[in-house]
PDB file of C-alpha atoms in Angstrom:
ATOM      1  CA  UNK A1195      15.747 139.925  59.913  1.00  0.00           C
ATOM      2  CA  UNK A1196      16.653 140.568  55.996  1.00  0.00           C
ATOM      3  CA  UNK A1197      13.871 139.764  54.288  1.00  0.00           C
ATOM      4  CA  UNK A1198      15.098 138.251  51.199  1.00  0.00           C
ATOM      5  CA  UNK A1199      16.816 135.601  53.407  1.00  0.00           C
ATOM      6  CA  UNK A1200      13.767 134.512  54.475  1.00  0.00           C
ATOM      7  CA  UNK A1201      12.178 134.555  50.901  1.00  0.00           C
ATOM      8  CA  UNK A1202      14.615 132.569  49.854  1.00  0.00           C
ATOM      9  CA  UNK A1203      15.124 129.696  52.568  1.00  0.00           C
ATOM     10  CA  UNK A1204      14.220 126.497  52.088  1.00  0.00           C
ATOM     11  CA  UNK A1205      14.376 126.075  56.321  1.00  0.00           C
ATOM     12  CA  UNK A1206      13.707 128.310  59.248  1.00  0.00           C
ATOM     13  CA  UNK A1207      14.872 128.344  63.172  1.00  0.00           C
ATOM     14  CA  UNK A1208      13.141 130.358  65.418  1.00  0.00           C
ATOM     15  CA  UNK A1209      15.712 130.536  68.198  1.00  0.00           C
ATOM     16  CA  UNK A1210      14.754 132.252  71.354  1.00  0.00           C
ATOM     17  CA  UNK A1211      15.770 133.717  74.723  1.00  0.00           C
ATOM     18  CA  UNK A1212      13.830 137.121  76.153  1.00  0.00           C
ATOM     19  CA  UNK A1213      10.364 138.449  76.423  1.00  0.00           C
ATOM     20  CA  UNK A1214       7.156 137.221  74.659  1.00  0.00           C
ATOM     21  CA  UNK A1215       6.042 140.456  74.186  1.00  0.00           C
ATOM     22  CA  UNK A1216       9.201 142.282  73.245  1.00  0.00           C
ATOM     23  CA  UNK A1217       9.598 139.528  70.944  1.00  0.00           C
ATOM     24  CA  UNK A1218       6.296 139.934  68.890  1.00  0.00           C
ATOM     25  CA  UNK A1219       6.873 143.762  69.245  1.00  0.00           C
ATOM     26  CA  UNK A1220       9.815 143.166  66.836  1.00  0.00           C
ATOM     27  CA  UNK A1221       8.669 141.058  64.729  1.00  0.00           C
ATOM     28  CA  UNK A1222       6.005 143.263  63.856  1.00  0.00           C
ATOM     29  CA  UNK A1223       8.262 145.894  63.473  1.00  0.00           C
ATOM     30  CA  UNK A1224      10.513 144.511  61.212  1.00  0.00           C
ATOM     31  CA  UNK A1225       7.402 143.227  59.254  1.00  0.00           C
ATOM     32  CA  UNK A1226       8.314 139.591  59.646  1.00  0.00           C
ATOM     33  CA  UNK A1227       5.279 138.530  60.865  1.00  0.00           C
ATOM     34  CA  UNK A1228       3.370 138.261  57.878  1.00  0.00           C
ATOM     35  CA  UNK A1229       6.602 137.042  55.898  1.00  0.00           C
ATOM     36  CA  UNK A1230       6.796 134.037  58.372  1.00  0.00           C
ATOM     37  CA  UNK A1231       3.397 133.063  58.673  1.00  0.00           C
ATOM     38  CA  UNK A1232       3.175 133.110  54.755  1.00  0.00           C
ATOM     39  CA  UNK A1233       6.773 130.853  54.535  1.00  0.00           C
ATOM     40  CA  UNK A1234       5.366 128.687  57.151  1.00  0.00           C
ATOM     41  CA  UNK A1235       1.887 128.052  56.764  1.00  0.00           C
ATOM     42  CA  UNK A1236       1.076 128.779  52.346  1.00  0.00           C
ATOM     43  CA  UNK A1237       4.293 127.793  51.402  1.00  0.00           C
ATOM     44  CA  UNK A1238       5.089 124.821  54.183  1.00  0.00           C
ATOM     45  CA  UNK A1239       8.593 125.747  55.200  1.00  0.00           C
ATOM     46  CA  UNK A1240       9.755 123.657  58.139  1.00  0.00           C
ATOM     47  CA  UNK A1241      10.608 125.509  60.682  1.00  0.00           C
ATOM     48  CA  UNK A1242      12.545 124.369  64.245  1.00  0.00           C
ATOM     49  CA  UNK A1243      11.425 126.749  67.663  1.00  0.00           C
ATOM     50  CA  UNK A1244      13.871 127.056  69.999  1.00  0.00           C
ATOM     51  CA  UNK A1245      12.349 127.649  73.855  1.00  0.00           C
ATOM     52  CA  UNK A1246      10.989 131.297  73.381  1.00  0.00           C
ATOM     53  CA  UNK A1247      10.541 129.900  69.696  1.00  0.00           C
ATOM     54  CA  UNK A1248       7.989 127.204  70.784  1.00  0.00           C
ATOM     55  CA  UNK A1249       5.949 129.691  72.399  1.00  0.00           C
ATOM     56  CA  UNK A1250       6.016 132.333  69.721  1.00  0.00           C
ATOM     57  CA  UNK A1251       4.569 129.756  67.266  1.00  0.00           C
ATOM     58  CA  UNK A1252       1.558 129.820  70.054  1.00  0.00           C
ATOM     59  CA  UNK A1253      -2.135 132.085  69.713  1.00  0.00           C
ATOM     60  CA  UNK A1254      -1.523 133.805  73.041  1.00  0.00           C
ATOM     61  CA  UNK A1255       1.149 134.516  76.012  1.00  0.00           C
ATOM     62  CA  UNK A1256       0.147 135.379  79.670  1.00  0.00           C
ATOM     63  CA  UNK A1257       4.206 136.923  79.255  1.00  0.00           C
ATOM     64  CA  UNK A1258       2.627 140.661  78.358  1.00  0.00           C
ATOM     65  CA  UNK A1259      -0.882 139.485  77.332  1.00  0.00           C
ATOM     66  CA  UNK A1260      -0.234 139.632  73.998  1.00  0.00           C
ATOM     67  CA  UNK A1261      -1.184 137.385  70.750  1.00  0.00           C
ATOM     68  CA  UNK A1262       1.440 135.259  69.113  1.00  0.00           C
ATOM     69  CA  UNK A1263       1.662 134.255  65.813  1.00  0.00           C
ATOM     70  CA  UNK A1264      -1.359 131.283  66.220  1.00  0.00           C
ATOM     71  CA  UNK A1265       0.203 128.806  63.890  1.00  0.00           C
ATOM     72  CA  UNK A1266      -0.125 125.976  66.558  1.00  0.00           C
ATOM     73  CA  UNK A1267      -3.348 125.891  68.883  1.00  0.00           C
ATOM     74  CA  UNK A1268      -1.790 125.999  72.152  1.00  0.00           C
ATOM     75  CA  UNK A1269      -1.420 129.169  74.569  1.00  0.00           C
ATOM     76  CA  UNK A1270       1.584 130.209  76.403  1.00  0.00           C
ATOM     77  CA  UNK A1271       1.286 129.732  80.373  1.00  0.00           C
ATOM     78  CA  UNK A1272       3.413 131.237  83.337  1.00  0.00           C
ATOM     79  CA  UNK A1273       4.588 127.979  85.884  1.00  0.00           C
ATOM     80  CA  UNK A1274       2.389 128.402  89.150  1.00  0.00           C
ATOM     81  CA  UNK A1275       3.033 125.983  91.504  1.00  0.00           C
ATOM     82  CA  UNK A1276       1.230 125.496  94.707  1.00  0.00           C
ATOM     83  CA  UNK A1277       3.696 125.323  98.251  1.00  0.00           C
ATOM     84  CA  UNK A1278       6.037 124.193  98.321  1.00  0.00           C
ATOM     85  CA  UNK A1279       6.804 125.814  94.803  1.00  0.00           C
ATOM     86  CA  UNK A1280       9.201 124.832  92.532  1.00  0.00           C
ATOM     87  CA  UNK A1281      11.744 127.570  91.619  1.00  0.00           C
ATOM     88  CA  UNK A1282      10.820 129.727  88.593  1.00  0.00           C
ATOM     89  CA  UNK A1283      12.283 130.072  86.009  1.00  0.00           C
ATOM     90  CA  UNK A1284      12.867 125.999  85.224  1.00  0.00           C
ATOM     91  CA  UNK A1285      16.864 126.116  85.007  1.00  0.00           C
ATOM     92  CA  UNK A1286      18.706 122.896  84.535  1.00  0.00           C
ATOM     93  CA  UNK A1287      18.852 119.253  82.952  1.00  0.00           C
ATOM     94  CA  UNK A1288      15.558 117.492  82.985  1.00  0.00           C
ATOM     95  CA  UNK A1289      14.605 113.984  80.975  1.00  0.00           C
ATOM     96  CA  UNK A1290      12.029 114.272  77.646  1.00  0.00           C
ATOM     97  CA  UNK A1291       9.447 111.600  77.869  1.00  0.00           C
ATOM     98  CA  UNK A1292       8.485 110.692  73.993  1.00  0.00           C
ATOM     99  CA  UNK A1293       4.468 110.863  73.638  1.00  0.00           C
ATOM    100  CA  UNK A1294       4.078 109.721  69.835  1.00  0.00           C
ATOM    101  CA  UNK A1295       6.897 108.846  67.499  1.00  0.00           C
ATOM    102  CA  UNK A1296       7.904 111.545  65.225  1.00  0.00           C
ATOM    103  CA  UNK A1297       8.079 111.425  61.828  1.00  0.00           C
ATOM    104  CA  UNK A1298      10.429 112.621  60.420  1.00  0.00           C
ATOM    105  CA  UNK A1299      12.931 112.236  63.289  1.00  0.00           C
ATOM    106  CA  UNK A1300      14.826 114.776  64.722  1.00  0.00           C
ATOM    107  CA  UNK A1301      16.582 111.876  67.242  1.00  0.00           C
ATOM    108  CA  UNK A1302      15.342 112.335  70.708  1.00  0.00           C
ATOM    109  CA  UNK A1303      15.128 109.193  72.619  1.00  0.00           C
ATOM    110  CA  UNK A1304      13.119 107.910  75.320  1.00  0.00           C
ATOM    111  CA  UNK A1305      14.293 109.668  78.832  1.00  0.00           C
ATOM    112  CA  UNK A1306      17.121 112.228  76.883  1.00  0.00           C
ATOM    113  CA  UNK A1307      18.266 114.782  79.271  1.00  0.00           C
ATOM    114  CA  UNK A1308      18.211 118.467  77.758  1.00  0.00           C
ATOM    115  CA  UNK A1309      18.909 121.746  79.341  1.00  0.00           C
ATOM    116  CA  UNK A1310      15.819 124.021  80.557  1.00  0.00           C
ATOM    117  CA  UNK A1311      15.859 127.470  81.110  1.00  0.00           C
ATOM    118  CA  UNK A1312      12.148 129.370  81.143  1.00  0.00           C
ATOM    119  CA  UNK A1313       9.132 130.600  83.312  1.00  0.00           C
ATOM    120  CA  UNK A1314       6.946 130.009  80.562  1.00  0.00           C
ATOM    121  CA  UNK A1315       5.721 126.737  78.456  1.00  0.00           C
ATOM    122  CA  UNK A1316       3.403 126.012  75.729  1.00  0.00           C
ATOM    123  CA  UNK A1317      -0.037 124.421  76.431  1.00  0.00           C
ATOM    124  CA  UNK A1318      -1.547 123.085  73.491  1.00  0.00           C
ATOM    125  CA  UNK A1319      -5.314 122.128  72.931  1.00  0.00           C
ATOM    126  CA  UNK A1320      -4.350 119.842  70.565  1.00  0.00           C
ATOM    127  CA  UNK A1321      -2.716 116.981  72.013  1.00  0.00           C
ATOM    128  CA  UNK A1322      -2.011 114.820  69.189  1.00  0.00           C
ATOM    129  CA  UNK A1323       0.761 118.088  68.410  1.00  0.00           C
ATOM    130  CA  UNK A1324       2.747 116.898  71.449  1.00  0.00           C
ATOM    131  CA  UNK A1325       6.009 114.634  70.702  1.00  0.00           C
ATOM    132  CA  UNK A1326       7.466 114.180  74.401  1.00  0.00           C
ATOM    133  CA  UNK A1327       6.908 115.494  77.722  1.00  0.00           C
ATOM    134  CA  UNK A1328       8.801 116.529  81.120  1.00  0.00           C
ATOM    135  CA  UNK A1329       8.274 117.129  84.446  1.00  0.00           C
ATOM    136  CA  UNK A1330       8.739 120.089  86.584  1.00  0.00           C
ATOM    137  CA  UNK A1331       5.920 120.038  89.036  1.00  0.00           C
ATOM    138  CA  UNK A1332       3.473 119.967  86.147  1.00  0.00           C
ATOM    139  CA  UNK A1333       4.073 117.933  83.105  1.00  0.00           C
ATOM    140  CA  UNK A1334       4.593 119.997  80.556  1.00  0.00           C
ATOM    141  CA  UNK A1335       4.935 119.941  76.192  1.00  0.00           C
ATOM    142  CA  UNK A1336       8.846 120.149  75.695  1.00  0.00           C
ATOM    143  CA  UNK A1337       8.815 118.512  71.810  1.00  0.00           C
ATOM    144  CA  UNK A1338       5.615 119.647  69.875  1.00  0.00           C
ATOM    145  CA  UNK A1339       5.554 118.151  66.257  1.00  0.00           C
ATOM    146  CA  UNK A1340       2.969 119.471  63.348  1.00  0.00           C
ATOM    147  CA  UNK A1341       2.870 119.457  59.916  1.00  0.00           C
ATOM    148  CA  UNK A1342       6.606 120.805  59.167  1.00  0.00           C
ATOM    149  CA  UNK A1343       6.142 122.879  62.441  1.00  0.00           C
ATOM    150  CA  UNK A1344       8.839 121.524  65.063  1.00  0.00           C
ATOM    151  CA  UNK A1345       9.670 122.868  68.496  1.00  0.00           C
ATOM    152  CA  UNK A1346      11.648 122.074  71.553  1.00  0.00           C
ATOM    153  CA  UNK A1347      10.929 124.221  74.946  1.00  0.00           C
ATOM    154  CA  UNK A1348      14.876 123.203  75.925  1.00  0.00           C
ATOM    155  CA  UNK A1349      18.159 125.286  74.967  1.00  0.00           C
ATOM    156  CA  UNK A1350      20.385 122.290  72.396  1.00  0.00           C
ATOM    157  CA  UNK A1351      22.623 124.206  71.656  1.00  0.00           C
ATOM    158  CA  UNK A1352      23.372 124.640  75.786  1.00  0.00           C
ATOM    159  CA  UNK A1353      22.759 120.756  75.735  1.00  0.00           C
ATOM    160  CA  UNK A1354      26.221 119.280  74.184  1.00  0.00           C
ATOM    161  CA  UNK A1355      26.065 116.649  71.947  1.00  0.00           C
ATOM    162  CA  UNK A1356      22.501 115.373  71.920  1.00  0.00           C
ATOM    163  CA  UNK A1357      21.381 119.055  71.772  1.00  0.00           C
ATOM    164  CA  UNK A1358      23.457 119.936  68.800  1.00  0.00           C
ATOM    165  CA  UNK A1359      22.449 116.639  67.242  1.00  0.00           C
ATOM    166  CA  UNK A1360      18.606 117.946  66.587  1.00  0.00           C
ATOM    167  CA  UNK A1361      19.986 120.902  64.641  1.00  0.00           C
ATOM    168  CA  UNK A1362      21.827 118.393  62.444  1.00  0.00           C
ATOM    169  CA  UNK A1363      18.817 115.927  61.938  1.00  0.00           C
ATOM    170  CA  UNK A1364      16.478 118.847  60.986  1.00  0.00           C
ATOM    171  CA  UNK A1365      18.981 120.125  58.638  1.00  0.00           C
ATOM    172  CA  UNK A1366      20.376 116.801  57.282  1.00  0.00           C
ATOM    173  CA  UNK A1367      18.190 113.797  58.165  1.00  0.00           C
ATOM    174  CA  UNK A1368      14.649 115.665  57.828  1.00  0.00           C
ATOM    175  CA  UNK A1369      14.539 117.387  55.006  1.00  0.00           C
ATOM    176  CA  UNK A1370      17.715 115.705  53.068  1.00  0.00           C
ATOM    177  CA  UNK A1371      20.260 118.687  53.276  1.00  0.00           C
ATOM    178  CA  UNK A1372      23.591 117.379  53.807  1.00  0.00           C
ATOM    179  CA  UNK A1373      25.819 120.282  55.812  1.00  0.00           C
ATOM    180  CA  UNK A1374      29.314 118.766  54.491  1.00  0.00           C
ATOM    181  CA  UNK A1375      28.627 120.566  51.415  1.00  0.00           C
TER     182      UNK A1375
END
């Protein structure tokens, strides 16, 4: 939240557990919406989206009705499932399904397993922005990919050592920043 951290970084995580609406309701209050959108879309600071991350970076959420930040076309959905429905919210481990290759890597592999836990998912218009897939009744965007905009709709850090992994490649492989220094 300080904004001369933000000013000043060279890479952003959106991390995210809670509330679309709450979320953009503090954002806005702590004037960090304009701040972000200027370090992310004028000055091209990659940033990584963590579950309620990916949906942030969306136009709109159906969690509150409310507009996110719109720097990815894609609008945030609610799961609906027909009988017999799936459970909501999407808890567990569930395989990514790679779409495109993505360049730069941030190491996911074909049929990875990665921890879920939302009600909510990201459905872009723009499909060519989708990096992998997964299944939960509906295939859904779990890796979306564009420009230096990266997001994952799973939990890595709740994913061991392939989870943790894809914090290391966007900090080290990515964009060059070695974290032994």
């Amino acid at each position: 939240s300080d904004h001369r951290d933000i000013t000043q970084a060279t890479r952003l995580i959106l991390p995210g557990v809670g509330h679309f609406a709450q979320a953009m309701k503090s954002l806005r209050e702590r004037n960090l919406v304009e701040l972000l959108t200027h370090k992310v879309m004028d000055e091209k600071t990659p940033i990584l989206g963590i579950c309620l991350g990916i949906q942030l970076f969306t136009r709109f959420s159906e969690e509150g009705n409310v507009p996110g930040l719109g720097w990815i076309a894609a609008d945030t959905r609610k799961f609906s499932f027909p009988p017999p429905e799936l459970r909501i919210p999407h808890i567990g481990w569930c395989p990514i399904h790679l779409t495109k290759k993505q360049d730069p890597p941030l190491g996911l592999t074909e049929g990875q397993f990665f921890y879920f836990v939302h009600s909510y998912y990201a459905e872009p218009c723009q499909k060519d922005s989708i990096s992998g897939i997964t299944d939960y009744g509906i295939e859904f965007p779990s890796v979306i990919s564009q420009d230096r905009i990266f997001a994952v709709q799973f939990h890595p850090e709740k994913s061991g050592f392939e989870g943790l992994k894809i914090y290391k490649n966007f900090l080290e492989i990515v964009y060059g920043y070695n974290t032994s220094h």
